[in-house]
């Protein structure tokens, strides 16, 4: 609406509301996944969830410009942009319909499984955040330190590929969108693989190391960027499928919504600050320094992952890094 009537303040308000809804949706979606599936299936579930998310991102990146061009051929100026955004927002109506259907099924499952009586005495309080284990906070550090080397890079990637590799805008966009395209295909496969093997922390450490190597290739070599971006897409998929399910292993079910909300908030706070810093670095120092900046955050994520492994082994007997066979045995013993 803001674009259609040419009012920037209204566009800013819409962006603010969309941000609130989008992040709340992400936290709720993650909590639903952890509630409906046990820890032996979560890696595949989170992989499929990421896959659908990245399919949407890829379709958006490659369809909005042709849609805008087609609309502005008959409707020029800001009204053409407004119409394009109106069409794009129609996907939110489909999302709302899916949420209503999901809410019904969850309500029905709650009645059948008698969740209300099972949750009796389990009160959700925000102050319980202070009692979350150190492992949770290390997972949050890994999350923010890793993702700040992915999303801001993609946001600034077009000009990087054009300037360093002499690519035209279309080719640069194709390379830049590879991370999302690869993750859309690879995430379910990698999630299934992690479910079958276990050892989540090892997969997280491996994915961070591979991502560090991908950024090093982009920073210090002139190797075809398709190679580094394909590797980066695989590593990104691997981390998402192995990191997020670990929260459901260490946090009680009635506190999962709070935990994932906190994790999402930490991630977005980091992304907000780092995105501003990235723009300042590019303007004053260039892309080489920016890549070194990203690699420093990946080193921070790697250190946090190693500390997570040490703490997990010393306190929980390797609960987060159990093999699939160990998880199956523990679930059978609990039953």
PDB file of N, CA, C and O in Angstrom, residues 12-43:
ATOM      1  N   UNK A  12       7.639   1.892   5.546  1.00  0.00           N
ATOM      2  CA  UNK A  12       8.436   1.551   6.729  1.00  0.00           C
ATOM      3  C   UNK A  12       7.583   0.851   7.780  1.00  0.00           C
ATOM      4  O   UNK A  12       8.027  -0.125   8.413  1.00  0.00           O
ATOM      5  N   UNK A  13       6.349   1.332   7.982  1.00  0.00           N
ATOM      6  CA  UNK A  13       5.450   0.706   8.945  1.00  0.00           C
ATOM      7  C   UNK A  13       5.125  -0.724   8.526  1.00  0.00           C
ATOM      8  O   UNK A  13       5.096  -1.651   9.351  1.00  0.00           O
ATOM      9  N   UNK A  14       4.874  -0.922   7.225  1.00  0.00           N
ATOM     10  CA  UNK A  14       4.599  -2.260   6.716  1.00  0.00           C
ATOM     11  C   UNK A  14       5.784  -3.186   6.889  1.00  0.00           C
ATOM     12  O   UNK A  14       5.626  -4.361   7.253  1.00  0.00           O
ATOM     13  N   UNK A  15       6.971  -2.658   6.655  1.00  0.00           N
ATOM     14  CA  UNK A  15       8.193  -3.448   6.839  1.00  0.00           C
ATOM     15  C   UNK A  15       8.355  -3.857   8.303  1.00  0.00           C
ATOM     16  O   UNK A  15       8.744  -4.994   8.611  1.00  0.00           O
ATOM     17  N   UNK A  16       8.045  -2.924   9.209  1.00  0.00           N
ATOM     18  CA  UNK A  16       8.147  -3.200  10.649  1.00  0.00           C
ATOM     19  C   UNK A  16       7.171  -4.304  11.053  1.00  0.00           C
ATOM     20  O   UNK A  16       7.544  -5.261  11.746  1.00  0.00           O
ATOM     21  N   UNK A  17       5.924  -4.191  10.614  1.00  0.00           N
ATOM     22  CA  UNK A  17       4.905  -5.192  10.947  1.00  0.00           C
ATOM     23  C   UNK A  17       5.265  -6.547  10.342  1.00  0.00           C
ATOM     24  O   UNK A  17       5.132  -7.596  10.979  1.00  0.00           O
ATOM     25  N   UNK A  18       5.748  -6.521   9.107  1.00  0.00           N
ATOM     26  CA  UNK A  18       6.141  -7.763   8.442  1.00  0.00           C
ATOM     27  C   UNK A  18       7.286  -8.435   9.194  1.00  0.00           C
ATOM     28  O   UNK A  18       7.321  -9.663   9.335  1.00  0.00           O
ATOM     29  N   UNK A  19       8.211  -7.630   9.704  1.00  0.00           N
ATOM     30  CA  UNK A  19       9.330  -8.185  10.466  1.00  0.00           C
ATOM     31  C   UNK A  19       8.874  -8.846  11.748  1.00  0.00           C
ATOM     32  O   UNK A  19       9.340  -9.934  12.104  1.00  0.00           O
ATOM     33  N   UNK A  20       7.934  -8.208  12.447  1.00  0.00           N
ATOM     34  CA  UNK A  20       7.401  -8.797  13.675  1.00  0.00           C
ATOM     35  C   UNK A  20       6.715 -10.123  13.368  1.00  0.00           C
ATOM     36  O   UNK A  20       6.948 -11.140  14.025  1.00  0.00           O
ATOM     37  N   UNK A  21       5.860 -10.122  12.349  1.00  0.00           N
ATOM     38  CA  UNK A  21       5.134 -11.343  11.998  1.00  0.00           C
ATOM     39  C   UNK A  21       6.034 -12.436  11.479  1.00  0.00           C
ATOM     40  O   UNK A  21       5.882 -13.610  11.838  1.00  0.00           O
ATOM     41  N   UNK A  22       7.014 -12.060  10.646  1.00  0.00           N
ATOM     42  CA  UNK A  22       7.896 -13.053  10.046  1.00  0.00           C
ATOM     43  C   UNK A  22       8.744 -13.777  11.076  1.00  0.00           C
ATOM     44  O   UNK A  22       8.875 -15.004  11.044  1.00  0.00           O
ATOM     45  N   UNK A  23       9.303 -13.031  12.028  1.00  0.00           N
ATOM     46  CA  UNK A  23      10.162 -13.657  13.032  1.00  0.00           C
ATOM     47  C   UNK A  23       9.345 -14.466  14.036  1.00  0.00           C
ATOM     48  O   UNK A  23       9.771 -15.520  14.500  1.00  0.00           O
ATOM     49  N   UNK A  24       8.151 -13.983  14.388  1.00  0.00           N
ATOM     50  CA  UNK A  24       7.272 -14.765  15.265  1.00  0.00           C
ATOM     51  C   UNK A  24       6.849 -16.058  14.574  1.00  0.00           C
ATOM     52  O   UNK A  24       6.787 -17.121  15.212  1.00  0.00           O
ATOM     53  N   UNK A  25       6.577 -15.964  13.285  1.00  0.00           N
ATOM     54  CA  UNK A  25       6.207 -17.147  12.512  1.00  0.00           C
ATOM     55  C   UNK A  25       7.342 -18.164  12.507  1.00  0.00           C
ATOM     56  O   UNK A  25       7.126 -19.366  12.674  1.00  0.00           O
ATOM     57  N   UNK A  26       8.566 -17.681  12.333  1.00  0.00           N
ATOM     58  CA  UNK A  26       9.715 -18.575  12.294  1.00  0.00           C
ATOM     59  C   UNK A  26       9.890 -19.309  13.622  1.00  0.00           C
ATOM     60  O   UNK A  26      10.124 -20.521  13.646  1.00  0.00           O
ATOM     61  N   UNK A  27       9.750 -18.577  14.742  1.00  0.00           N
ATOM     62  CA  UNK A  27       9.889 -19.204  16.066  1.00  0.00           C
ATOM     63  C   UNK A  27       8.779 -20.228  16.302  1.00  0.00           C
ATOM     64  O   UNK A  27       9.026 -21.333  16.806  1.00  0.00           O
ATOM     65  N   UNK A  28       7.547 -19.868  15.917  1.00  0.00           N
ATOM     66  CA  UNK A  28       6.419 -20.793  16.098  1.00  0.00           C
ATOM     67  C   UNK A  28       6.568 -22.025  15.222  1.00  0.00           C
ATOM     68  O   UNK A  28       6.287 -23.155  15.650  1.00  0.00           O
ATOM     69  N   UNK A  29       7.014 -21.832  14.001  1.00  0.00           N
ATOM     70  CA  UNK A  29       7.198 -22.938  13.060  1.00  0.00           C
ATOM     71  C   UNK A  29       8.243 -23.921  13.585  1.00  0.00           C
ATOM     72  O   UNK A  29       8.047 -25.149  13.531  1.00  0.00           O
ATOM     73  N   UNK A  30       9.330 -23.390  14.101  1.00  0.00           N
ATOM     74  CA  UNK A  30      10.387 -24.237  14.647  1.00  0.00           C
ATOM     75  C   UNK A  30       9.892 -25.015  15.864  1.00  0.00           C
ATOM     76  O   UNK A  30      10.195 -26.203  16.030  1.00  0.00           O
ATOM     77  N   UNK A  31       9.099 -24.349  16.716  1.00  0.00           N
ATOM     78  CA  UNK A  31       8.564 -25.012  17.910  1.00  0.00           C
ATOM     79  C   UNK A  31       7.587 -26.115  17.531  1.00  0.00           C
ATOM     80  O   UNK A  31       7.590 -27.201  18.135  1.00  0.00           O
ATOM     81  N   UNK A  32       6.732 -25.861  16.550  1.00  0.00           N
ATOM     82  CA  UNK A  32       5.812 -26.889  16.067  1.00  0.00           C
ATOM     83  C   UNK A  32       6.576 -28.125  15.596  1.00  0.00           C
ATOM     84  O   UNK A  32       6.206 -29.266  15.907  1.00  0.00           O
ATOM     85  N   UNK A  33       7.638 -27.897  14.836  1.00  0.00           N
ATOM     86  CA  UNK A  33       8.422 -29.018  14.310  1.00  0.00           C
ATOM     87  C   UNK A  33       9.004 -29.852  15.450  1.00  0.00           C
ATOM     88  O   UNK A  33       8.962 -31.091  15.418  1.00  0.00           O
ATOM     89  N   UNK A  34       9.547 -29.173  16.464  1.00  0.00           N
ATOM     90  CA  UNK A  34      10.135 -29.893  17.600  1.00  0.00           C
ATOM     91  C   UNK A  34       9.071 -30.616  18.426  1.00  0.00           C
ATOM     92  O   UNK A  34       9.342 -31.652  19.031  1.00  0.00           O
ATOM     93  N   UNK A  35       7.846 -30.065  18.444  1.00  0.00           N
ATOM     94  CA  UNK A  35       6.764 -30.678  19.221  1.00  0.00           C
ATOM     95  C   UNK A  35       6.225 -31.938  18.551  1.00  0.00           C
ATOM     96  O   UNK A  35       5.903 -32.926  19.216  1.00  0.00           O
ATOM     97  N   UNK A  36       6.150 -31.920  17.237  1.00  0.00           N
ATOM     98  CA  UNK A  36       5.513 -33.011  16.509  1.00  0.00           C
ATOM     99  C   UNK A  36       6.450 -34.168  16.207  1.00  0.00           C
ATOM    100  O   UNK A  36       5.997 -35.281  15.912  1.00  0.00           O
ATOM    101  N   UNK A  37       7.742 -33.939  16.226  1.00  0.00           N
ATOM    102  CA  UNK A  37       8.686 -34.986  15.841  1.00  0.00           C
ATOM    103  C   UNK A  37       9.708 -35.200  16.958  1.00  0.00           C
ATOM    104  O   UNK A  37      10.128 -34.261  17.621  1.00  0.00           O
ATOM    105  N   UNK A  38      10.134 -36.472  17.115  1.00  0.00           N
ATOM    106  CA  UNK A  38      11.124 -36.757  18.159  1.00  0.00           C
ATOM    107  C   UNK A  38      12.531 -36.441  17.664  1.00  0.00           C
ATOM    108  O   UNK A  38      12.737 -36.144  16.486  1.00  0.00           O
ATOM    109  N   UNK A  39      13.502 -36.537  18.582  1.00  0.00           N
ATOM    110  CA  UNK A  39      14.854 -36.076  18.251  1.00  0.00           C
ATOM    111  C   UNK A  39      15.552 -36.937  17.206  1.00  0.00           C
ATOM    112  O   UNK A  39      16.545 -36.515  16.608  1.00  0.00           O
ATOM    113  N   UNK A  40      15.028 -38.148  16.937  1.00  0.00           N
ATOM    114  CA  UNK A  40      15.647 -38.990  15.902  1.00  0.00           C
ATOM    115  C   UNK A  40      15.200 -38.590  14.507  1.00  0.00           C
ATOM    116  O   UNK A  40      15.752 -39.057  13.513  1.00  0.00           O
ATOM    117  N   UNK A  41      14.183 -37.712  14.392  1.00  0.00           N
ATOM    118  CA  UNK A  41      13.674 -37.294  13.094  1.00  0.00           C
ATOM    119  C   UNK A  41      13.893 -35.814  12.834  1.00  0.00           C
ATOM    120  O   UNK A  41      13.686 -35.343  11.717  1.00  0.00           O
ATOM    121  N   UNK A  42      14.316 -35.080  13.856  1.00  0.00           N
ATOM    122  CA  UNK A  42      14.313 -33.623  13.768  1.00  0.00           C
ATOM    123  C   UNK A  42      15.235 -33.076  12.690  1.00  0.00           C
ATOM    124  O   UNK A  42      14.933 -32.059  12.070  1.00  0.00           O
ATOM    125  N   UNK A  43      16.360 -33.715  12.463  1.00  0.00           N
ATOM    126  CA  UNK A  43      17.300 -33.191  11.471  1.00  0.00           C
ATOM    127  C   UNK A  43      16.684 -33.200  10.076  1.00  0.00           C
ATOM    128  O   UNK A  43      16.823 -32.237   9.319  1.00  0.00           O
TER     129      UNK A  43
END
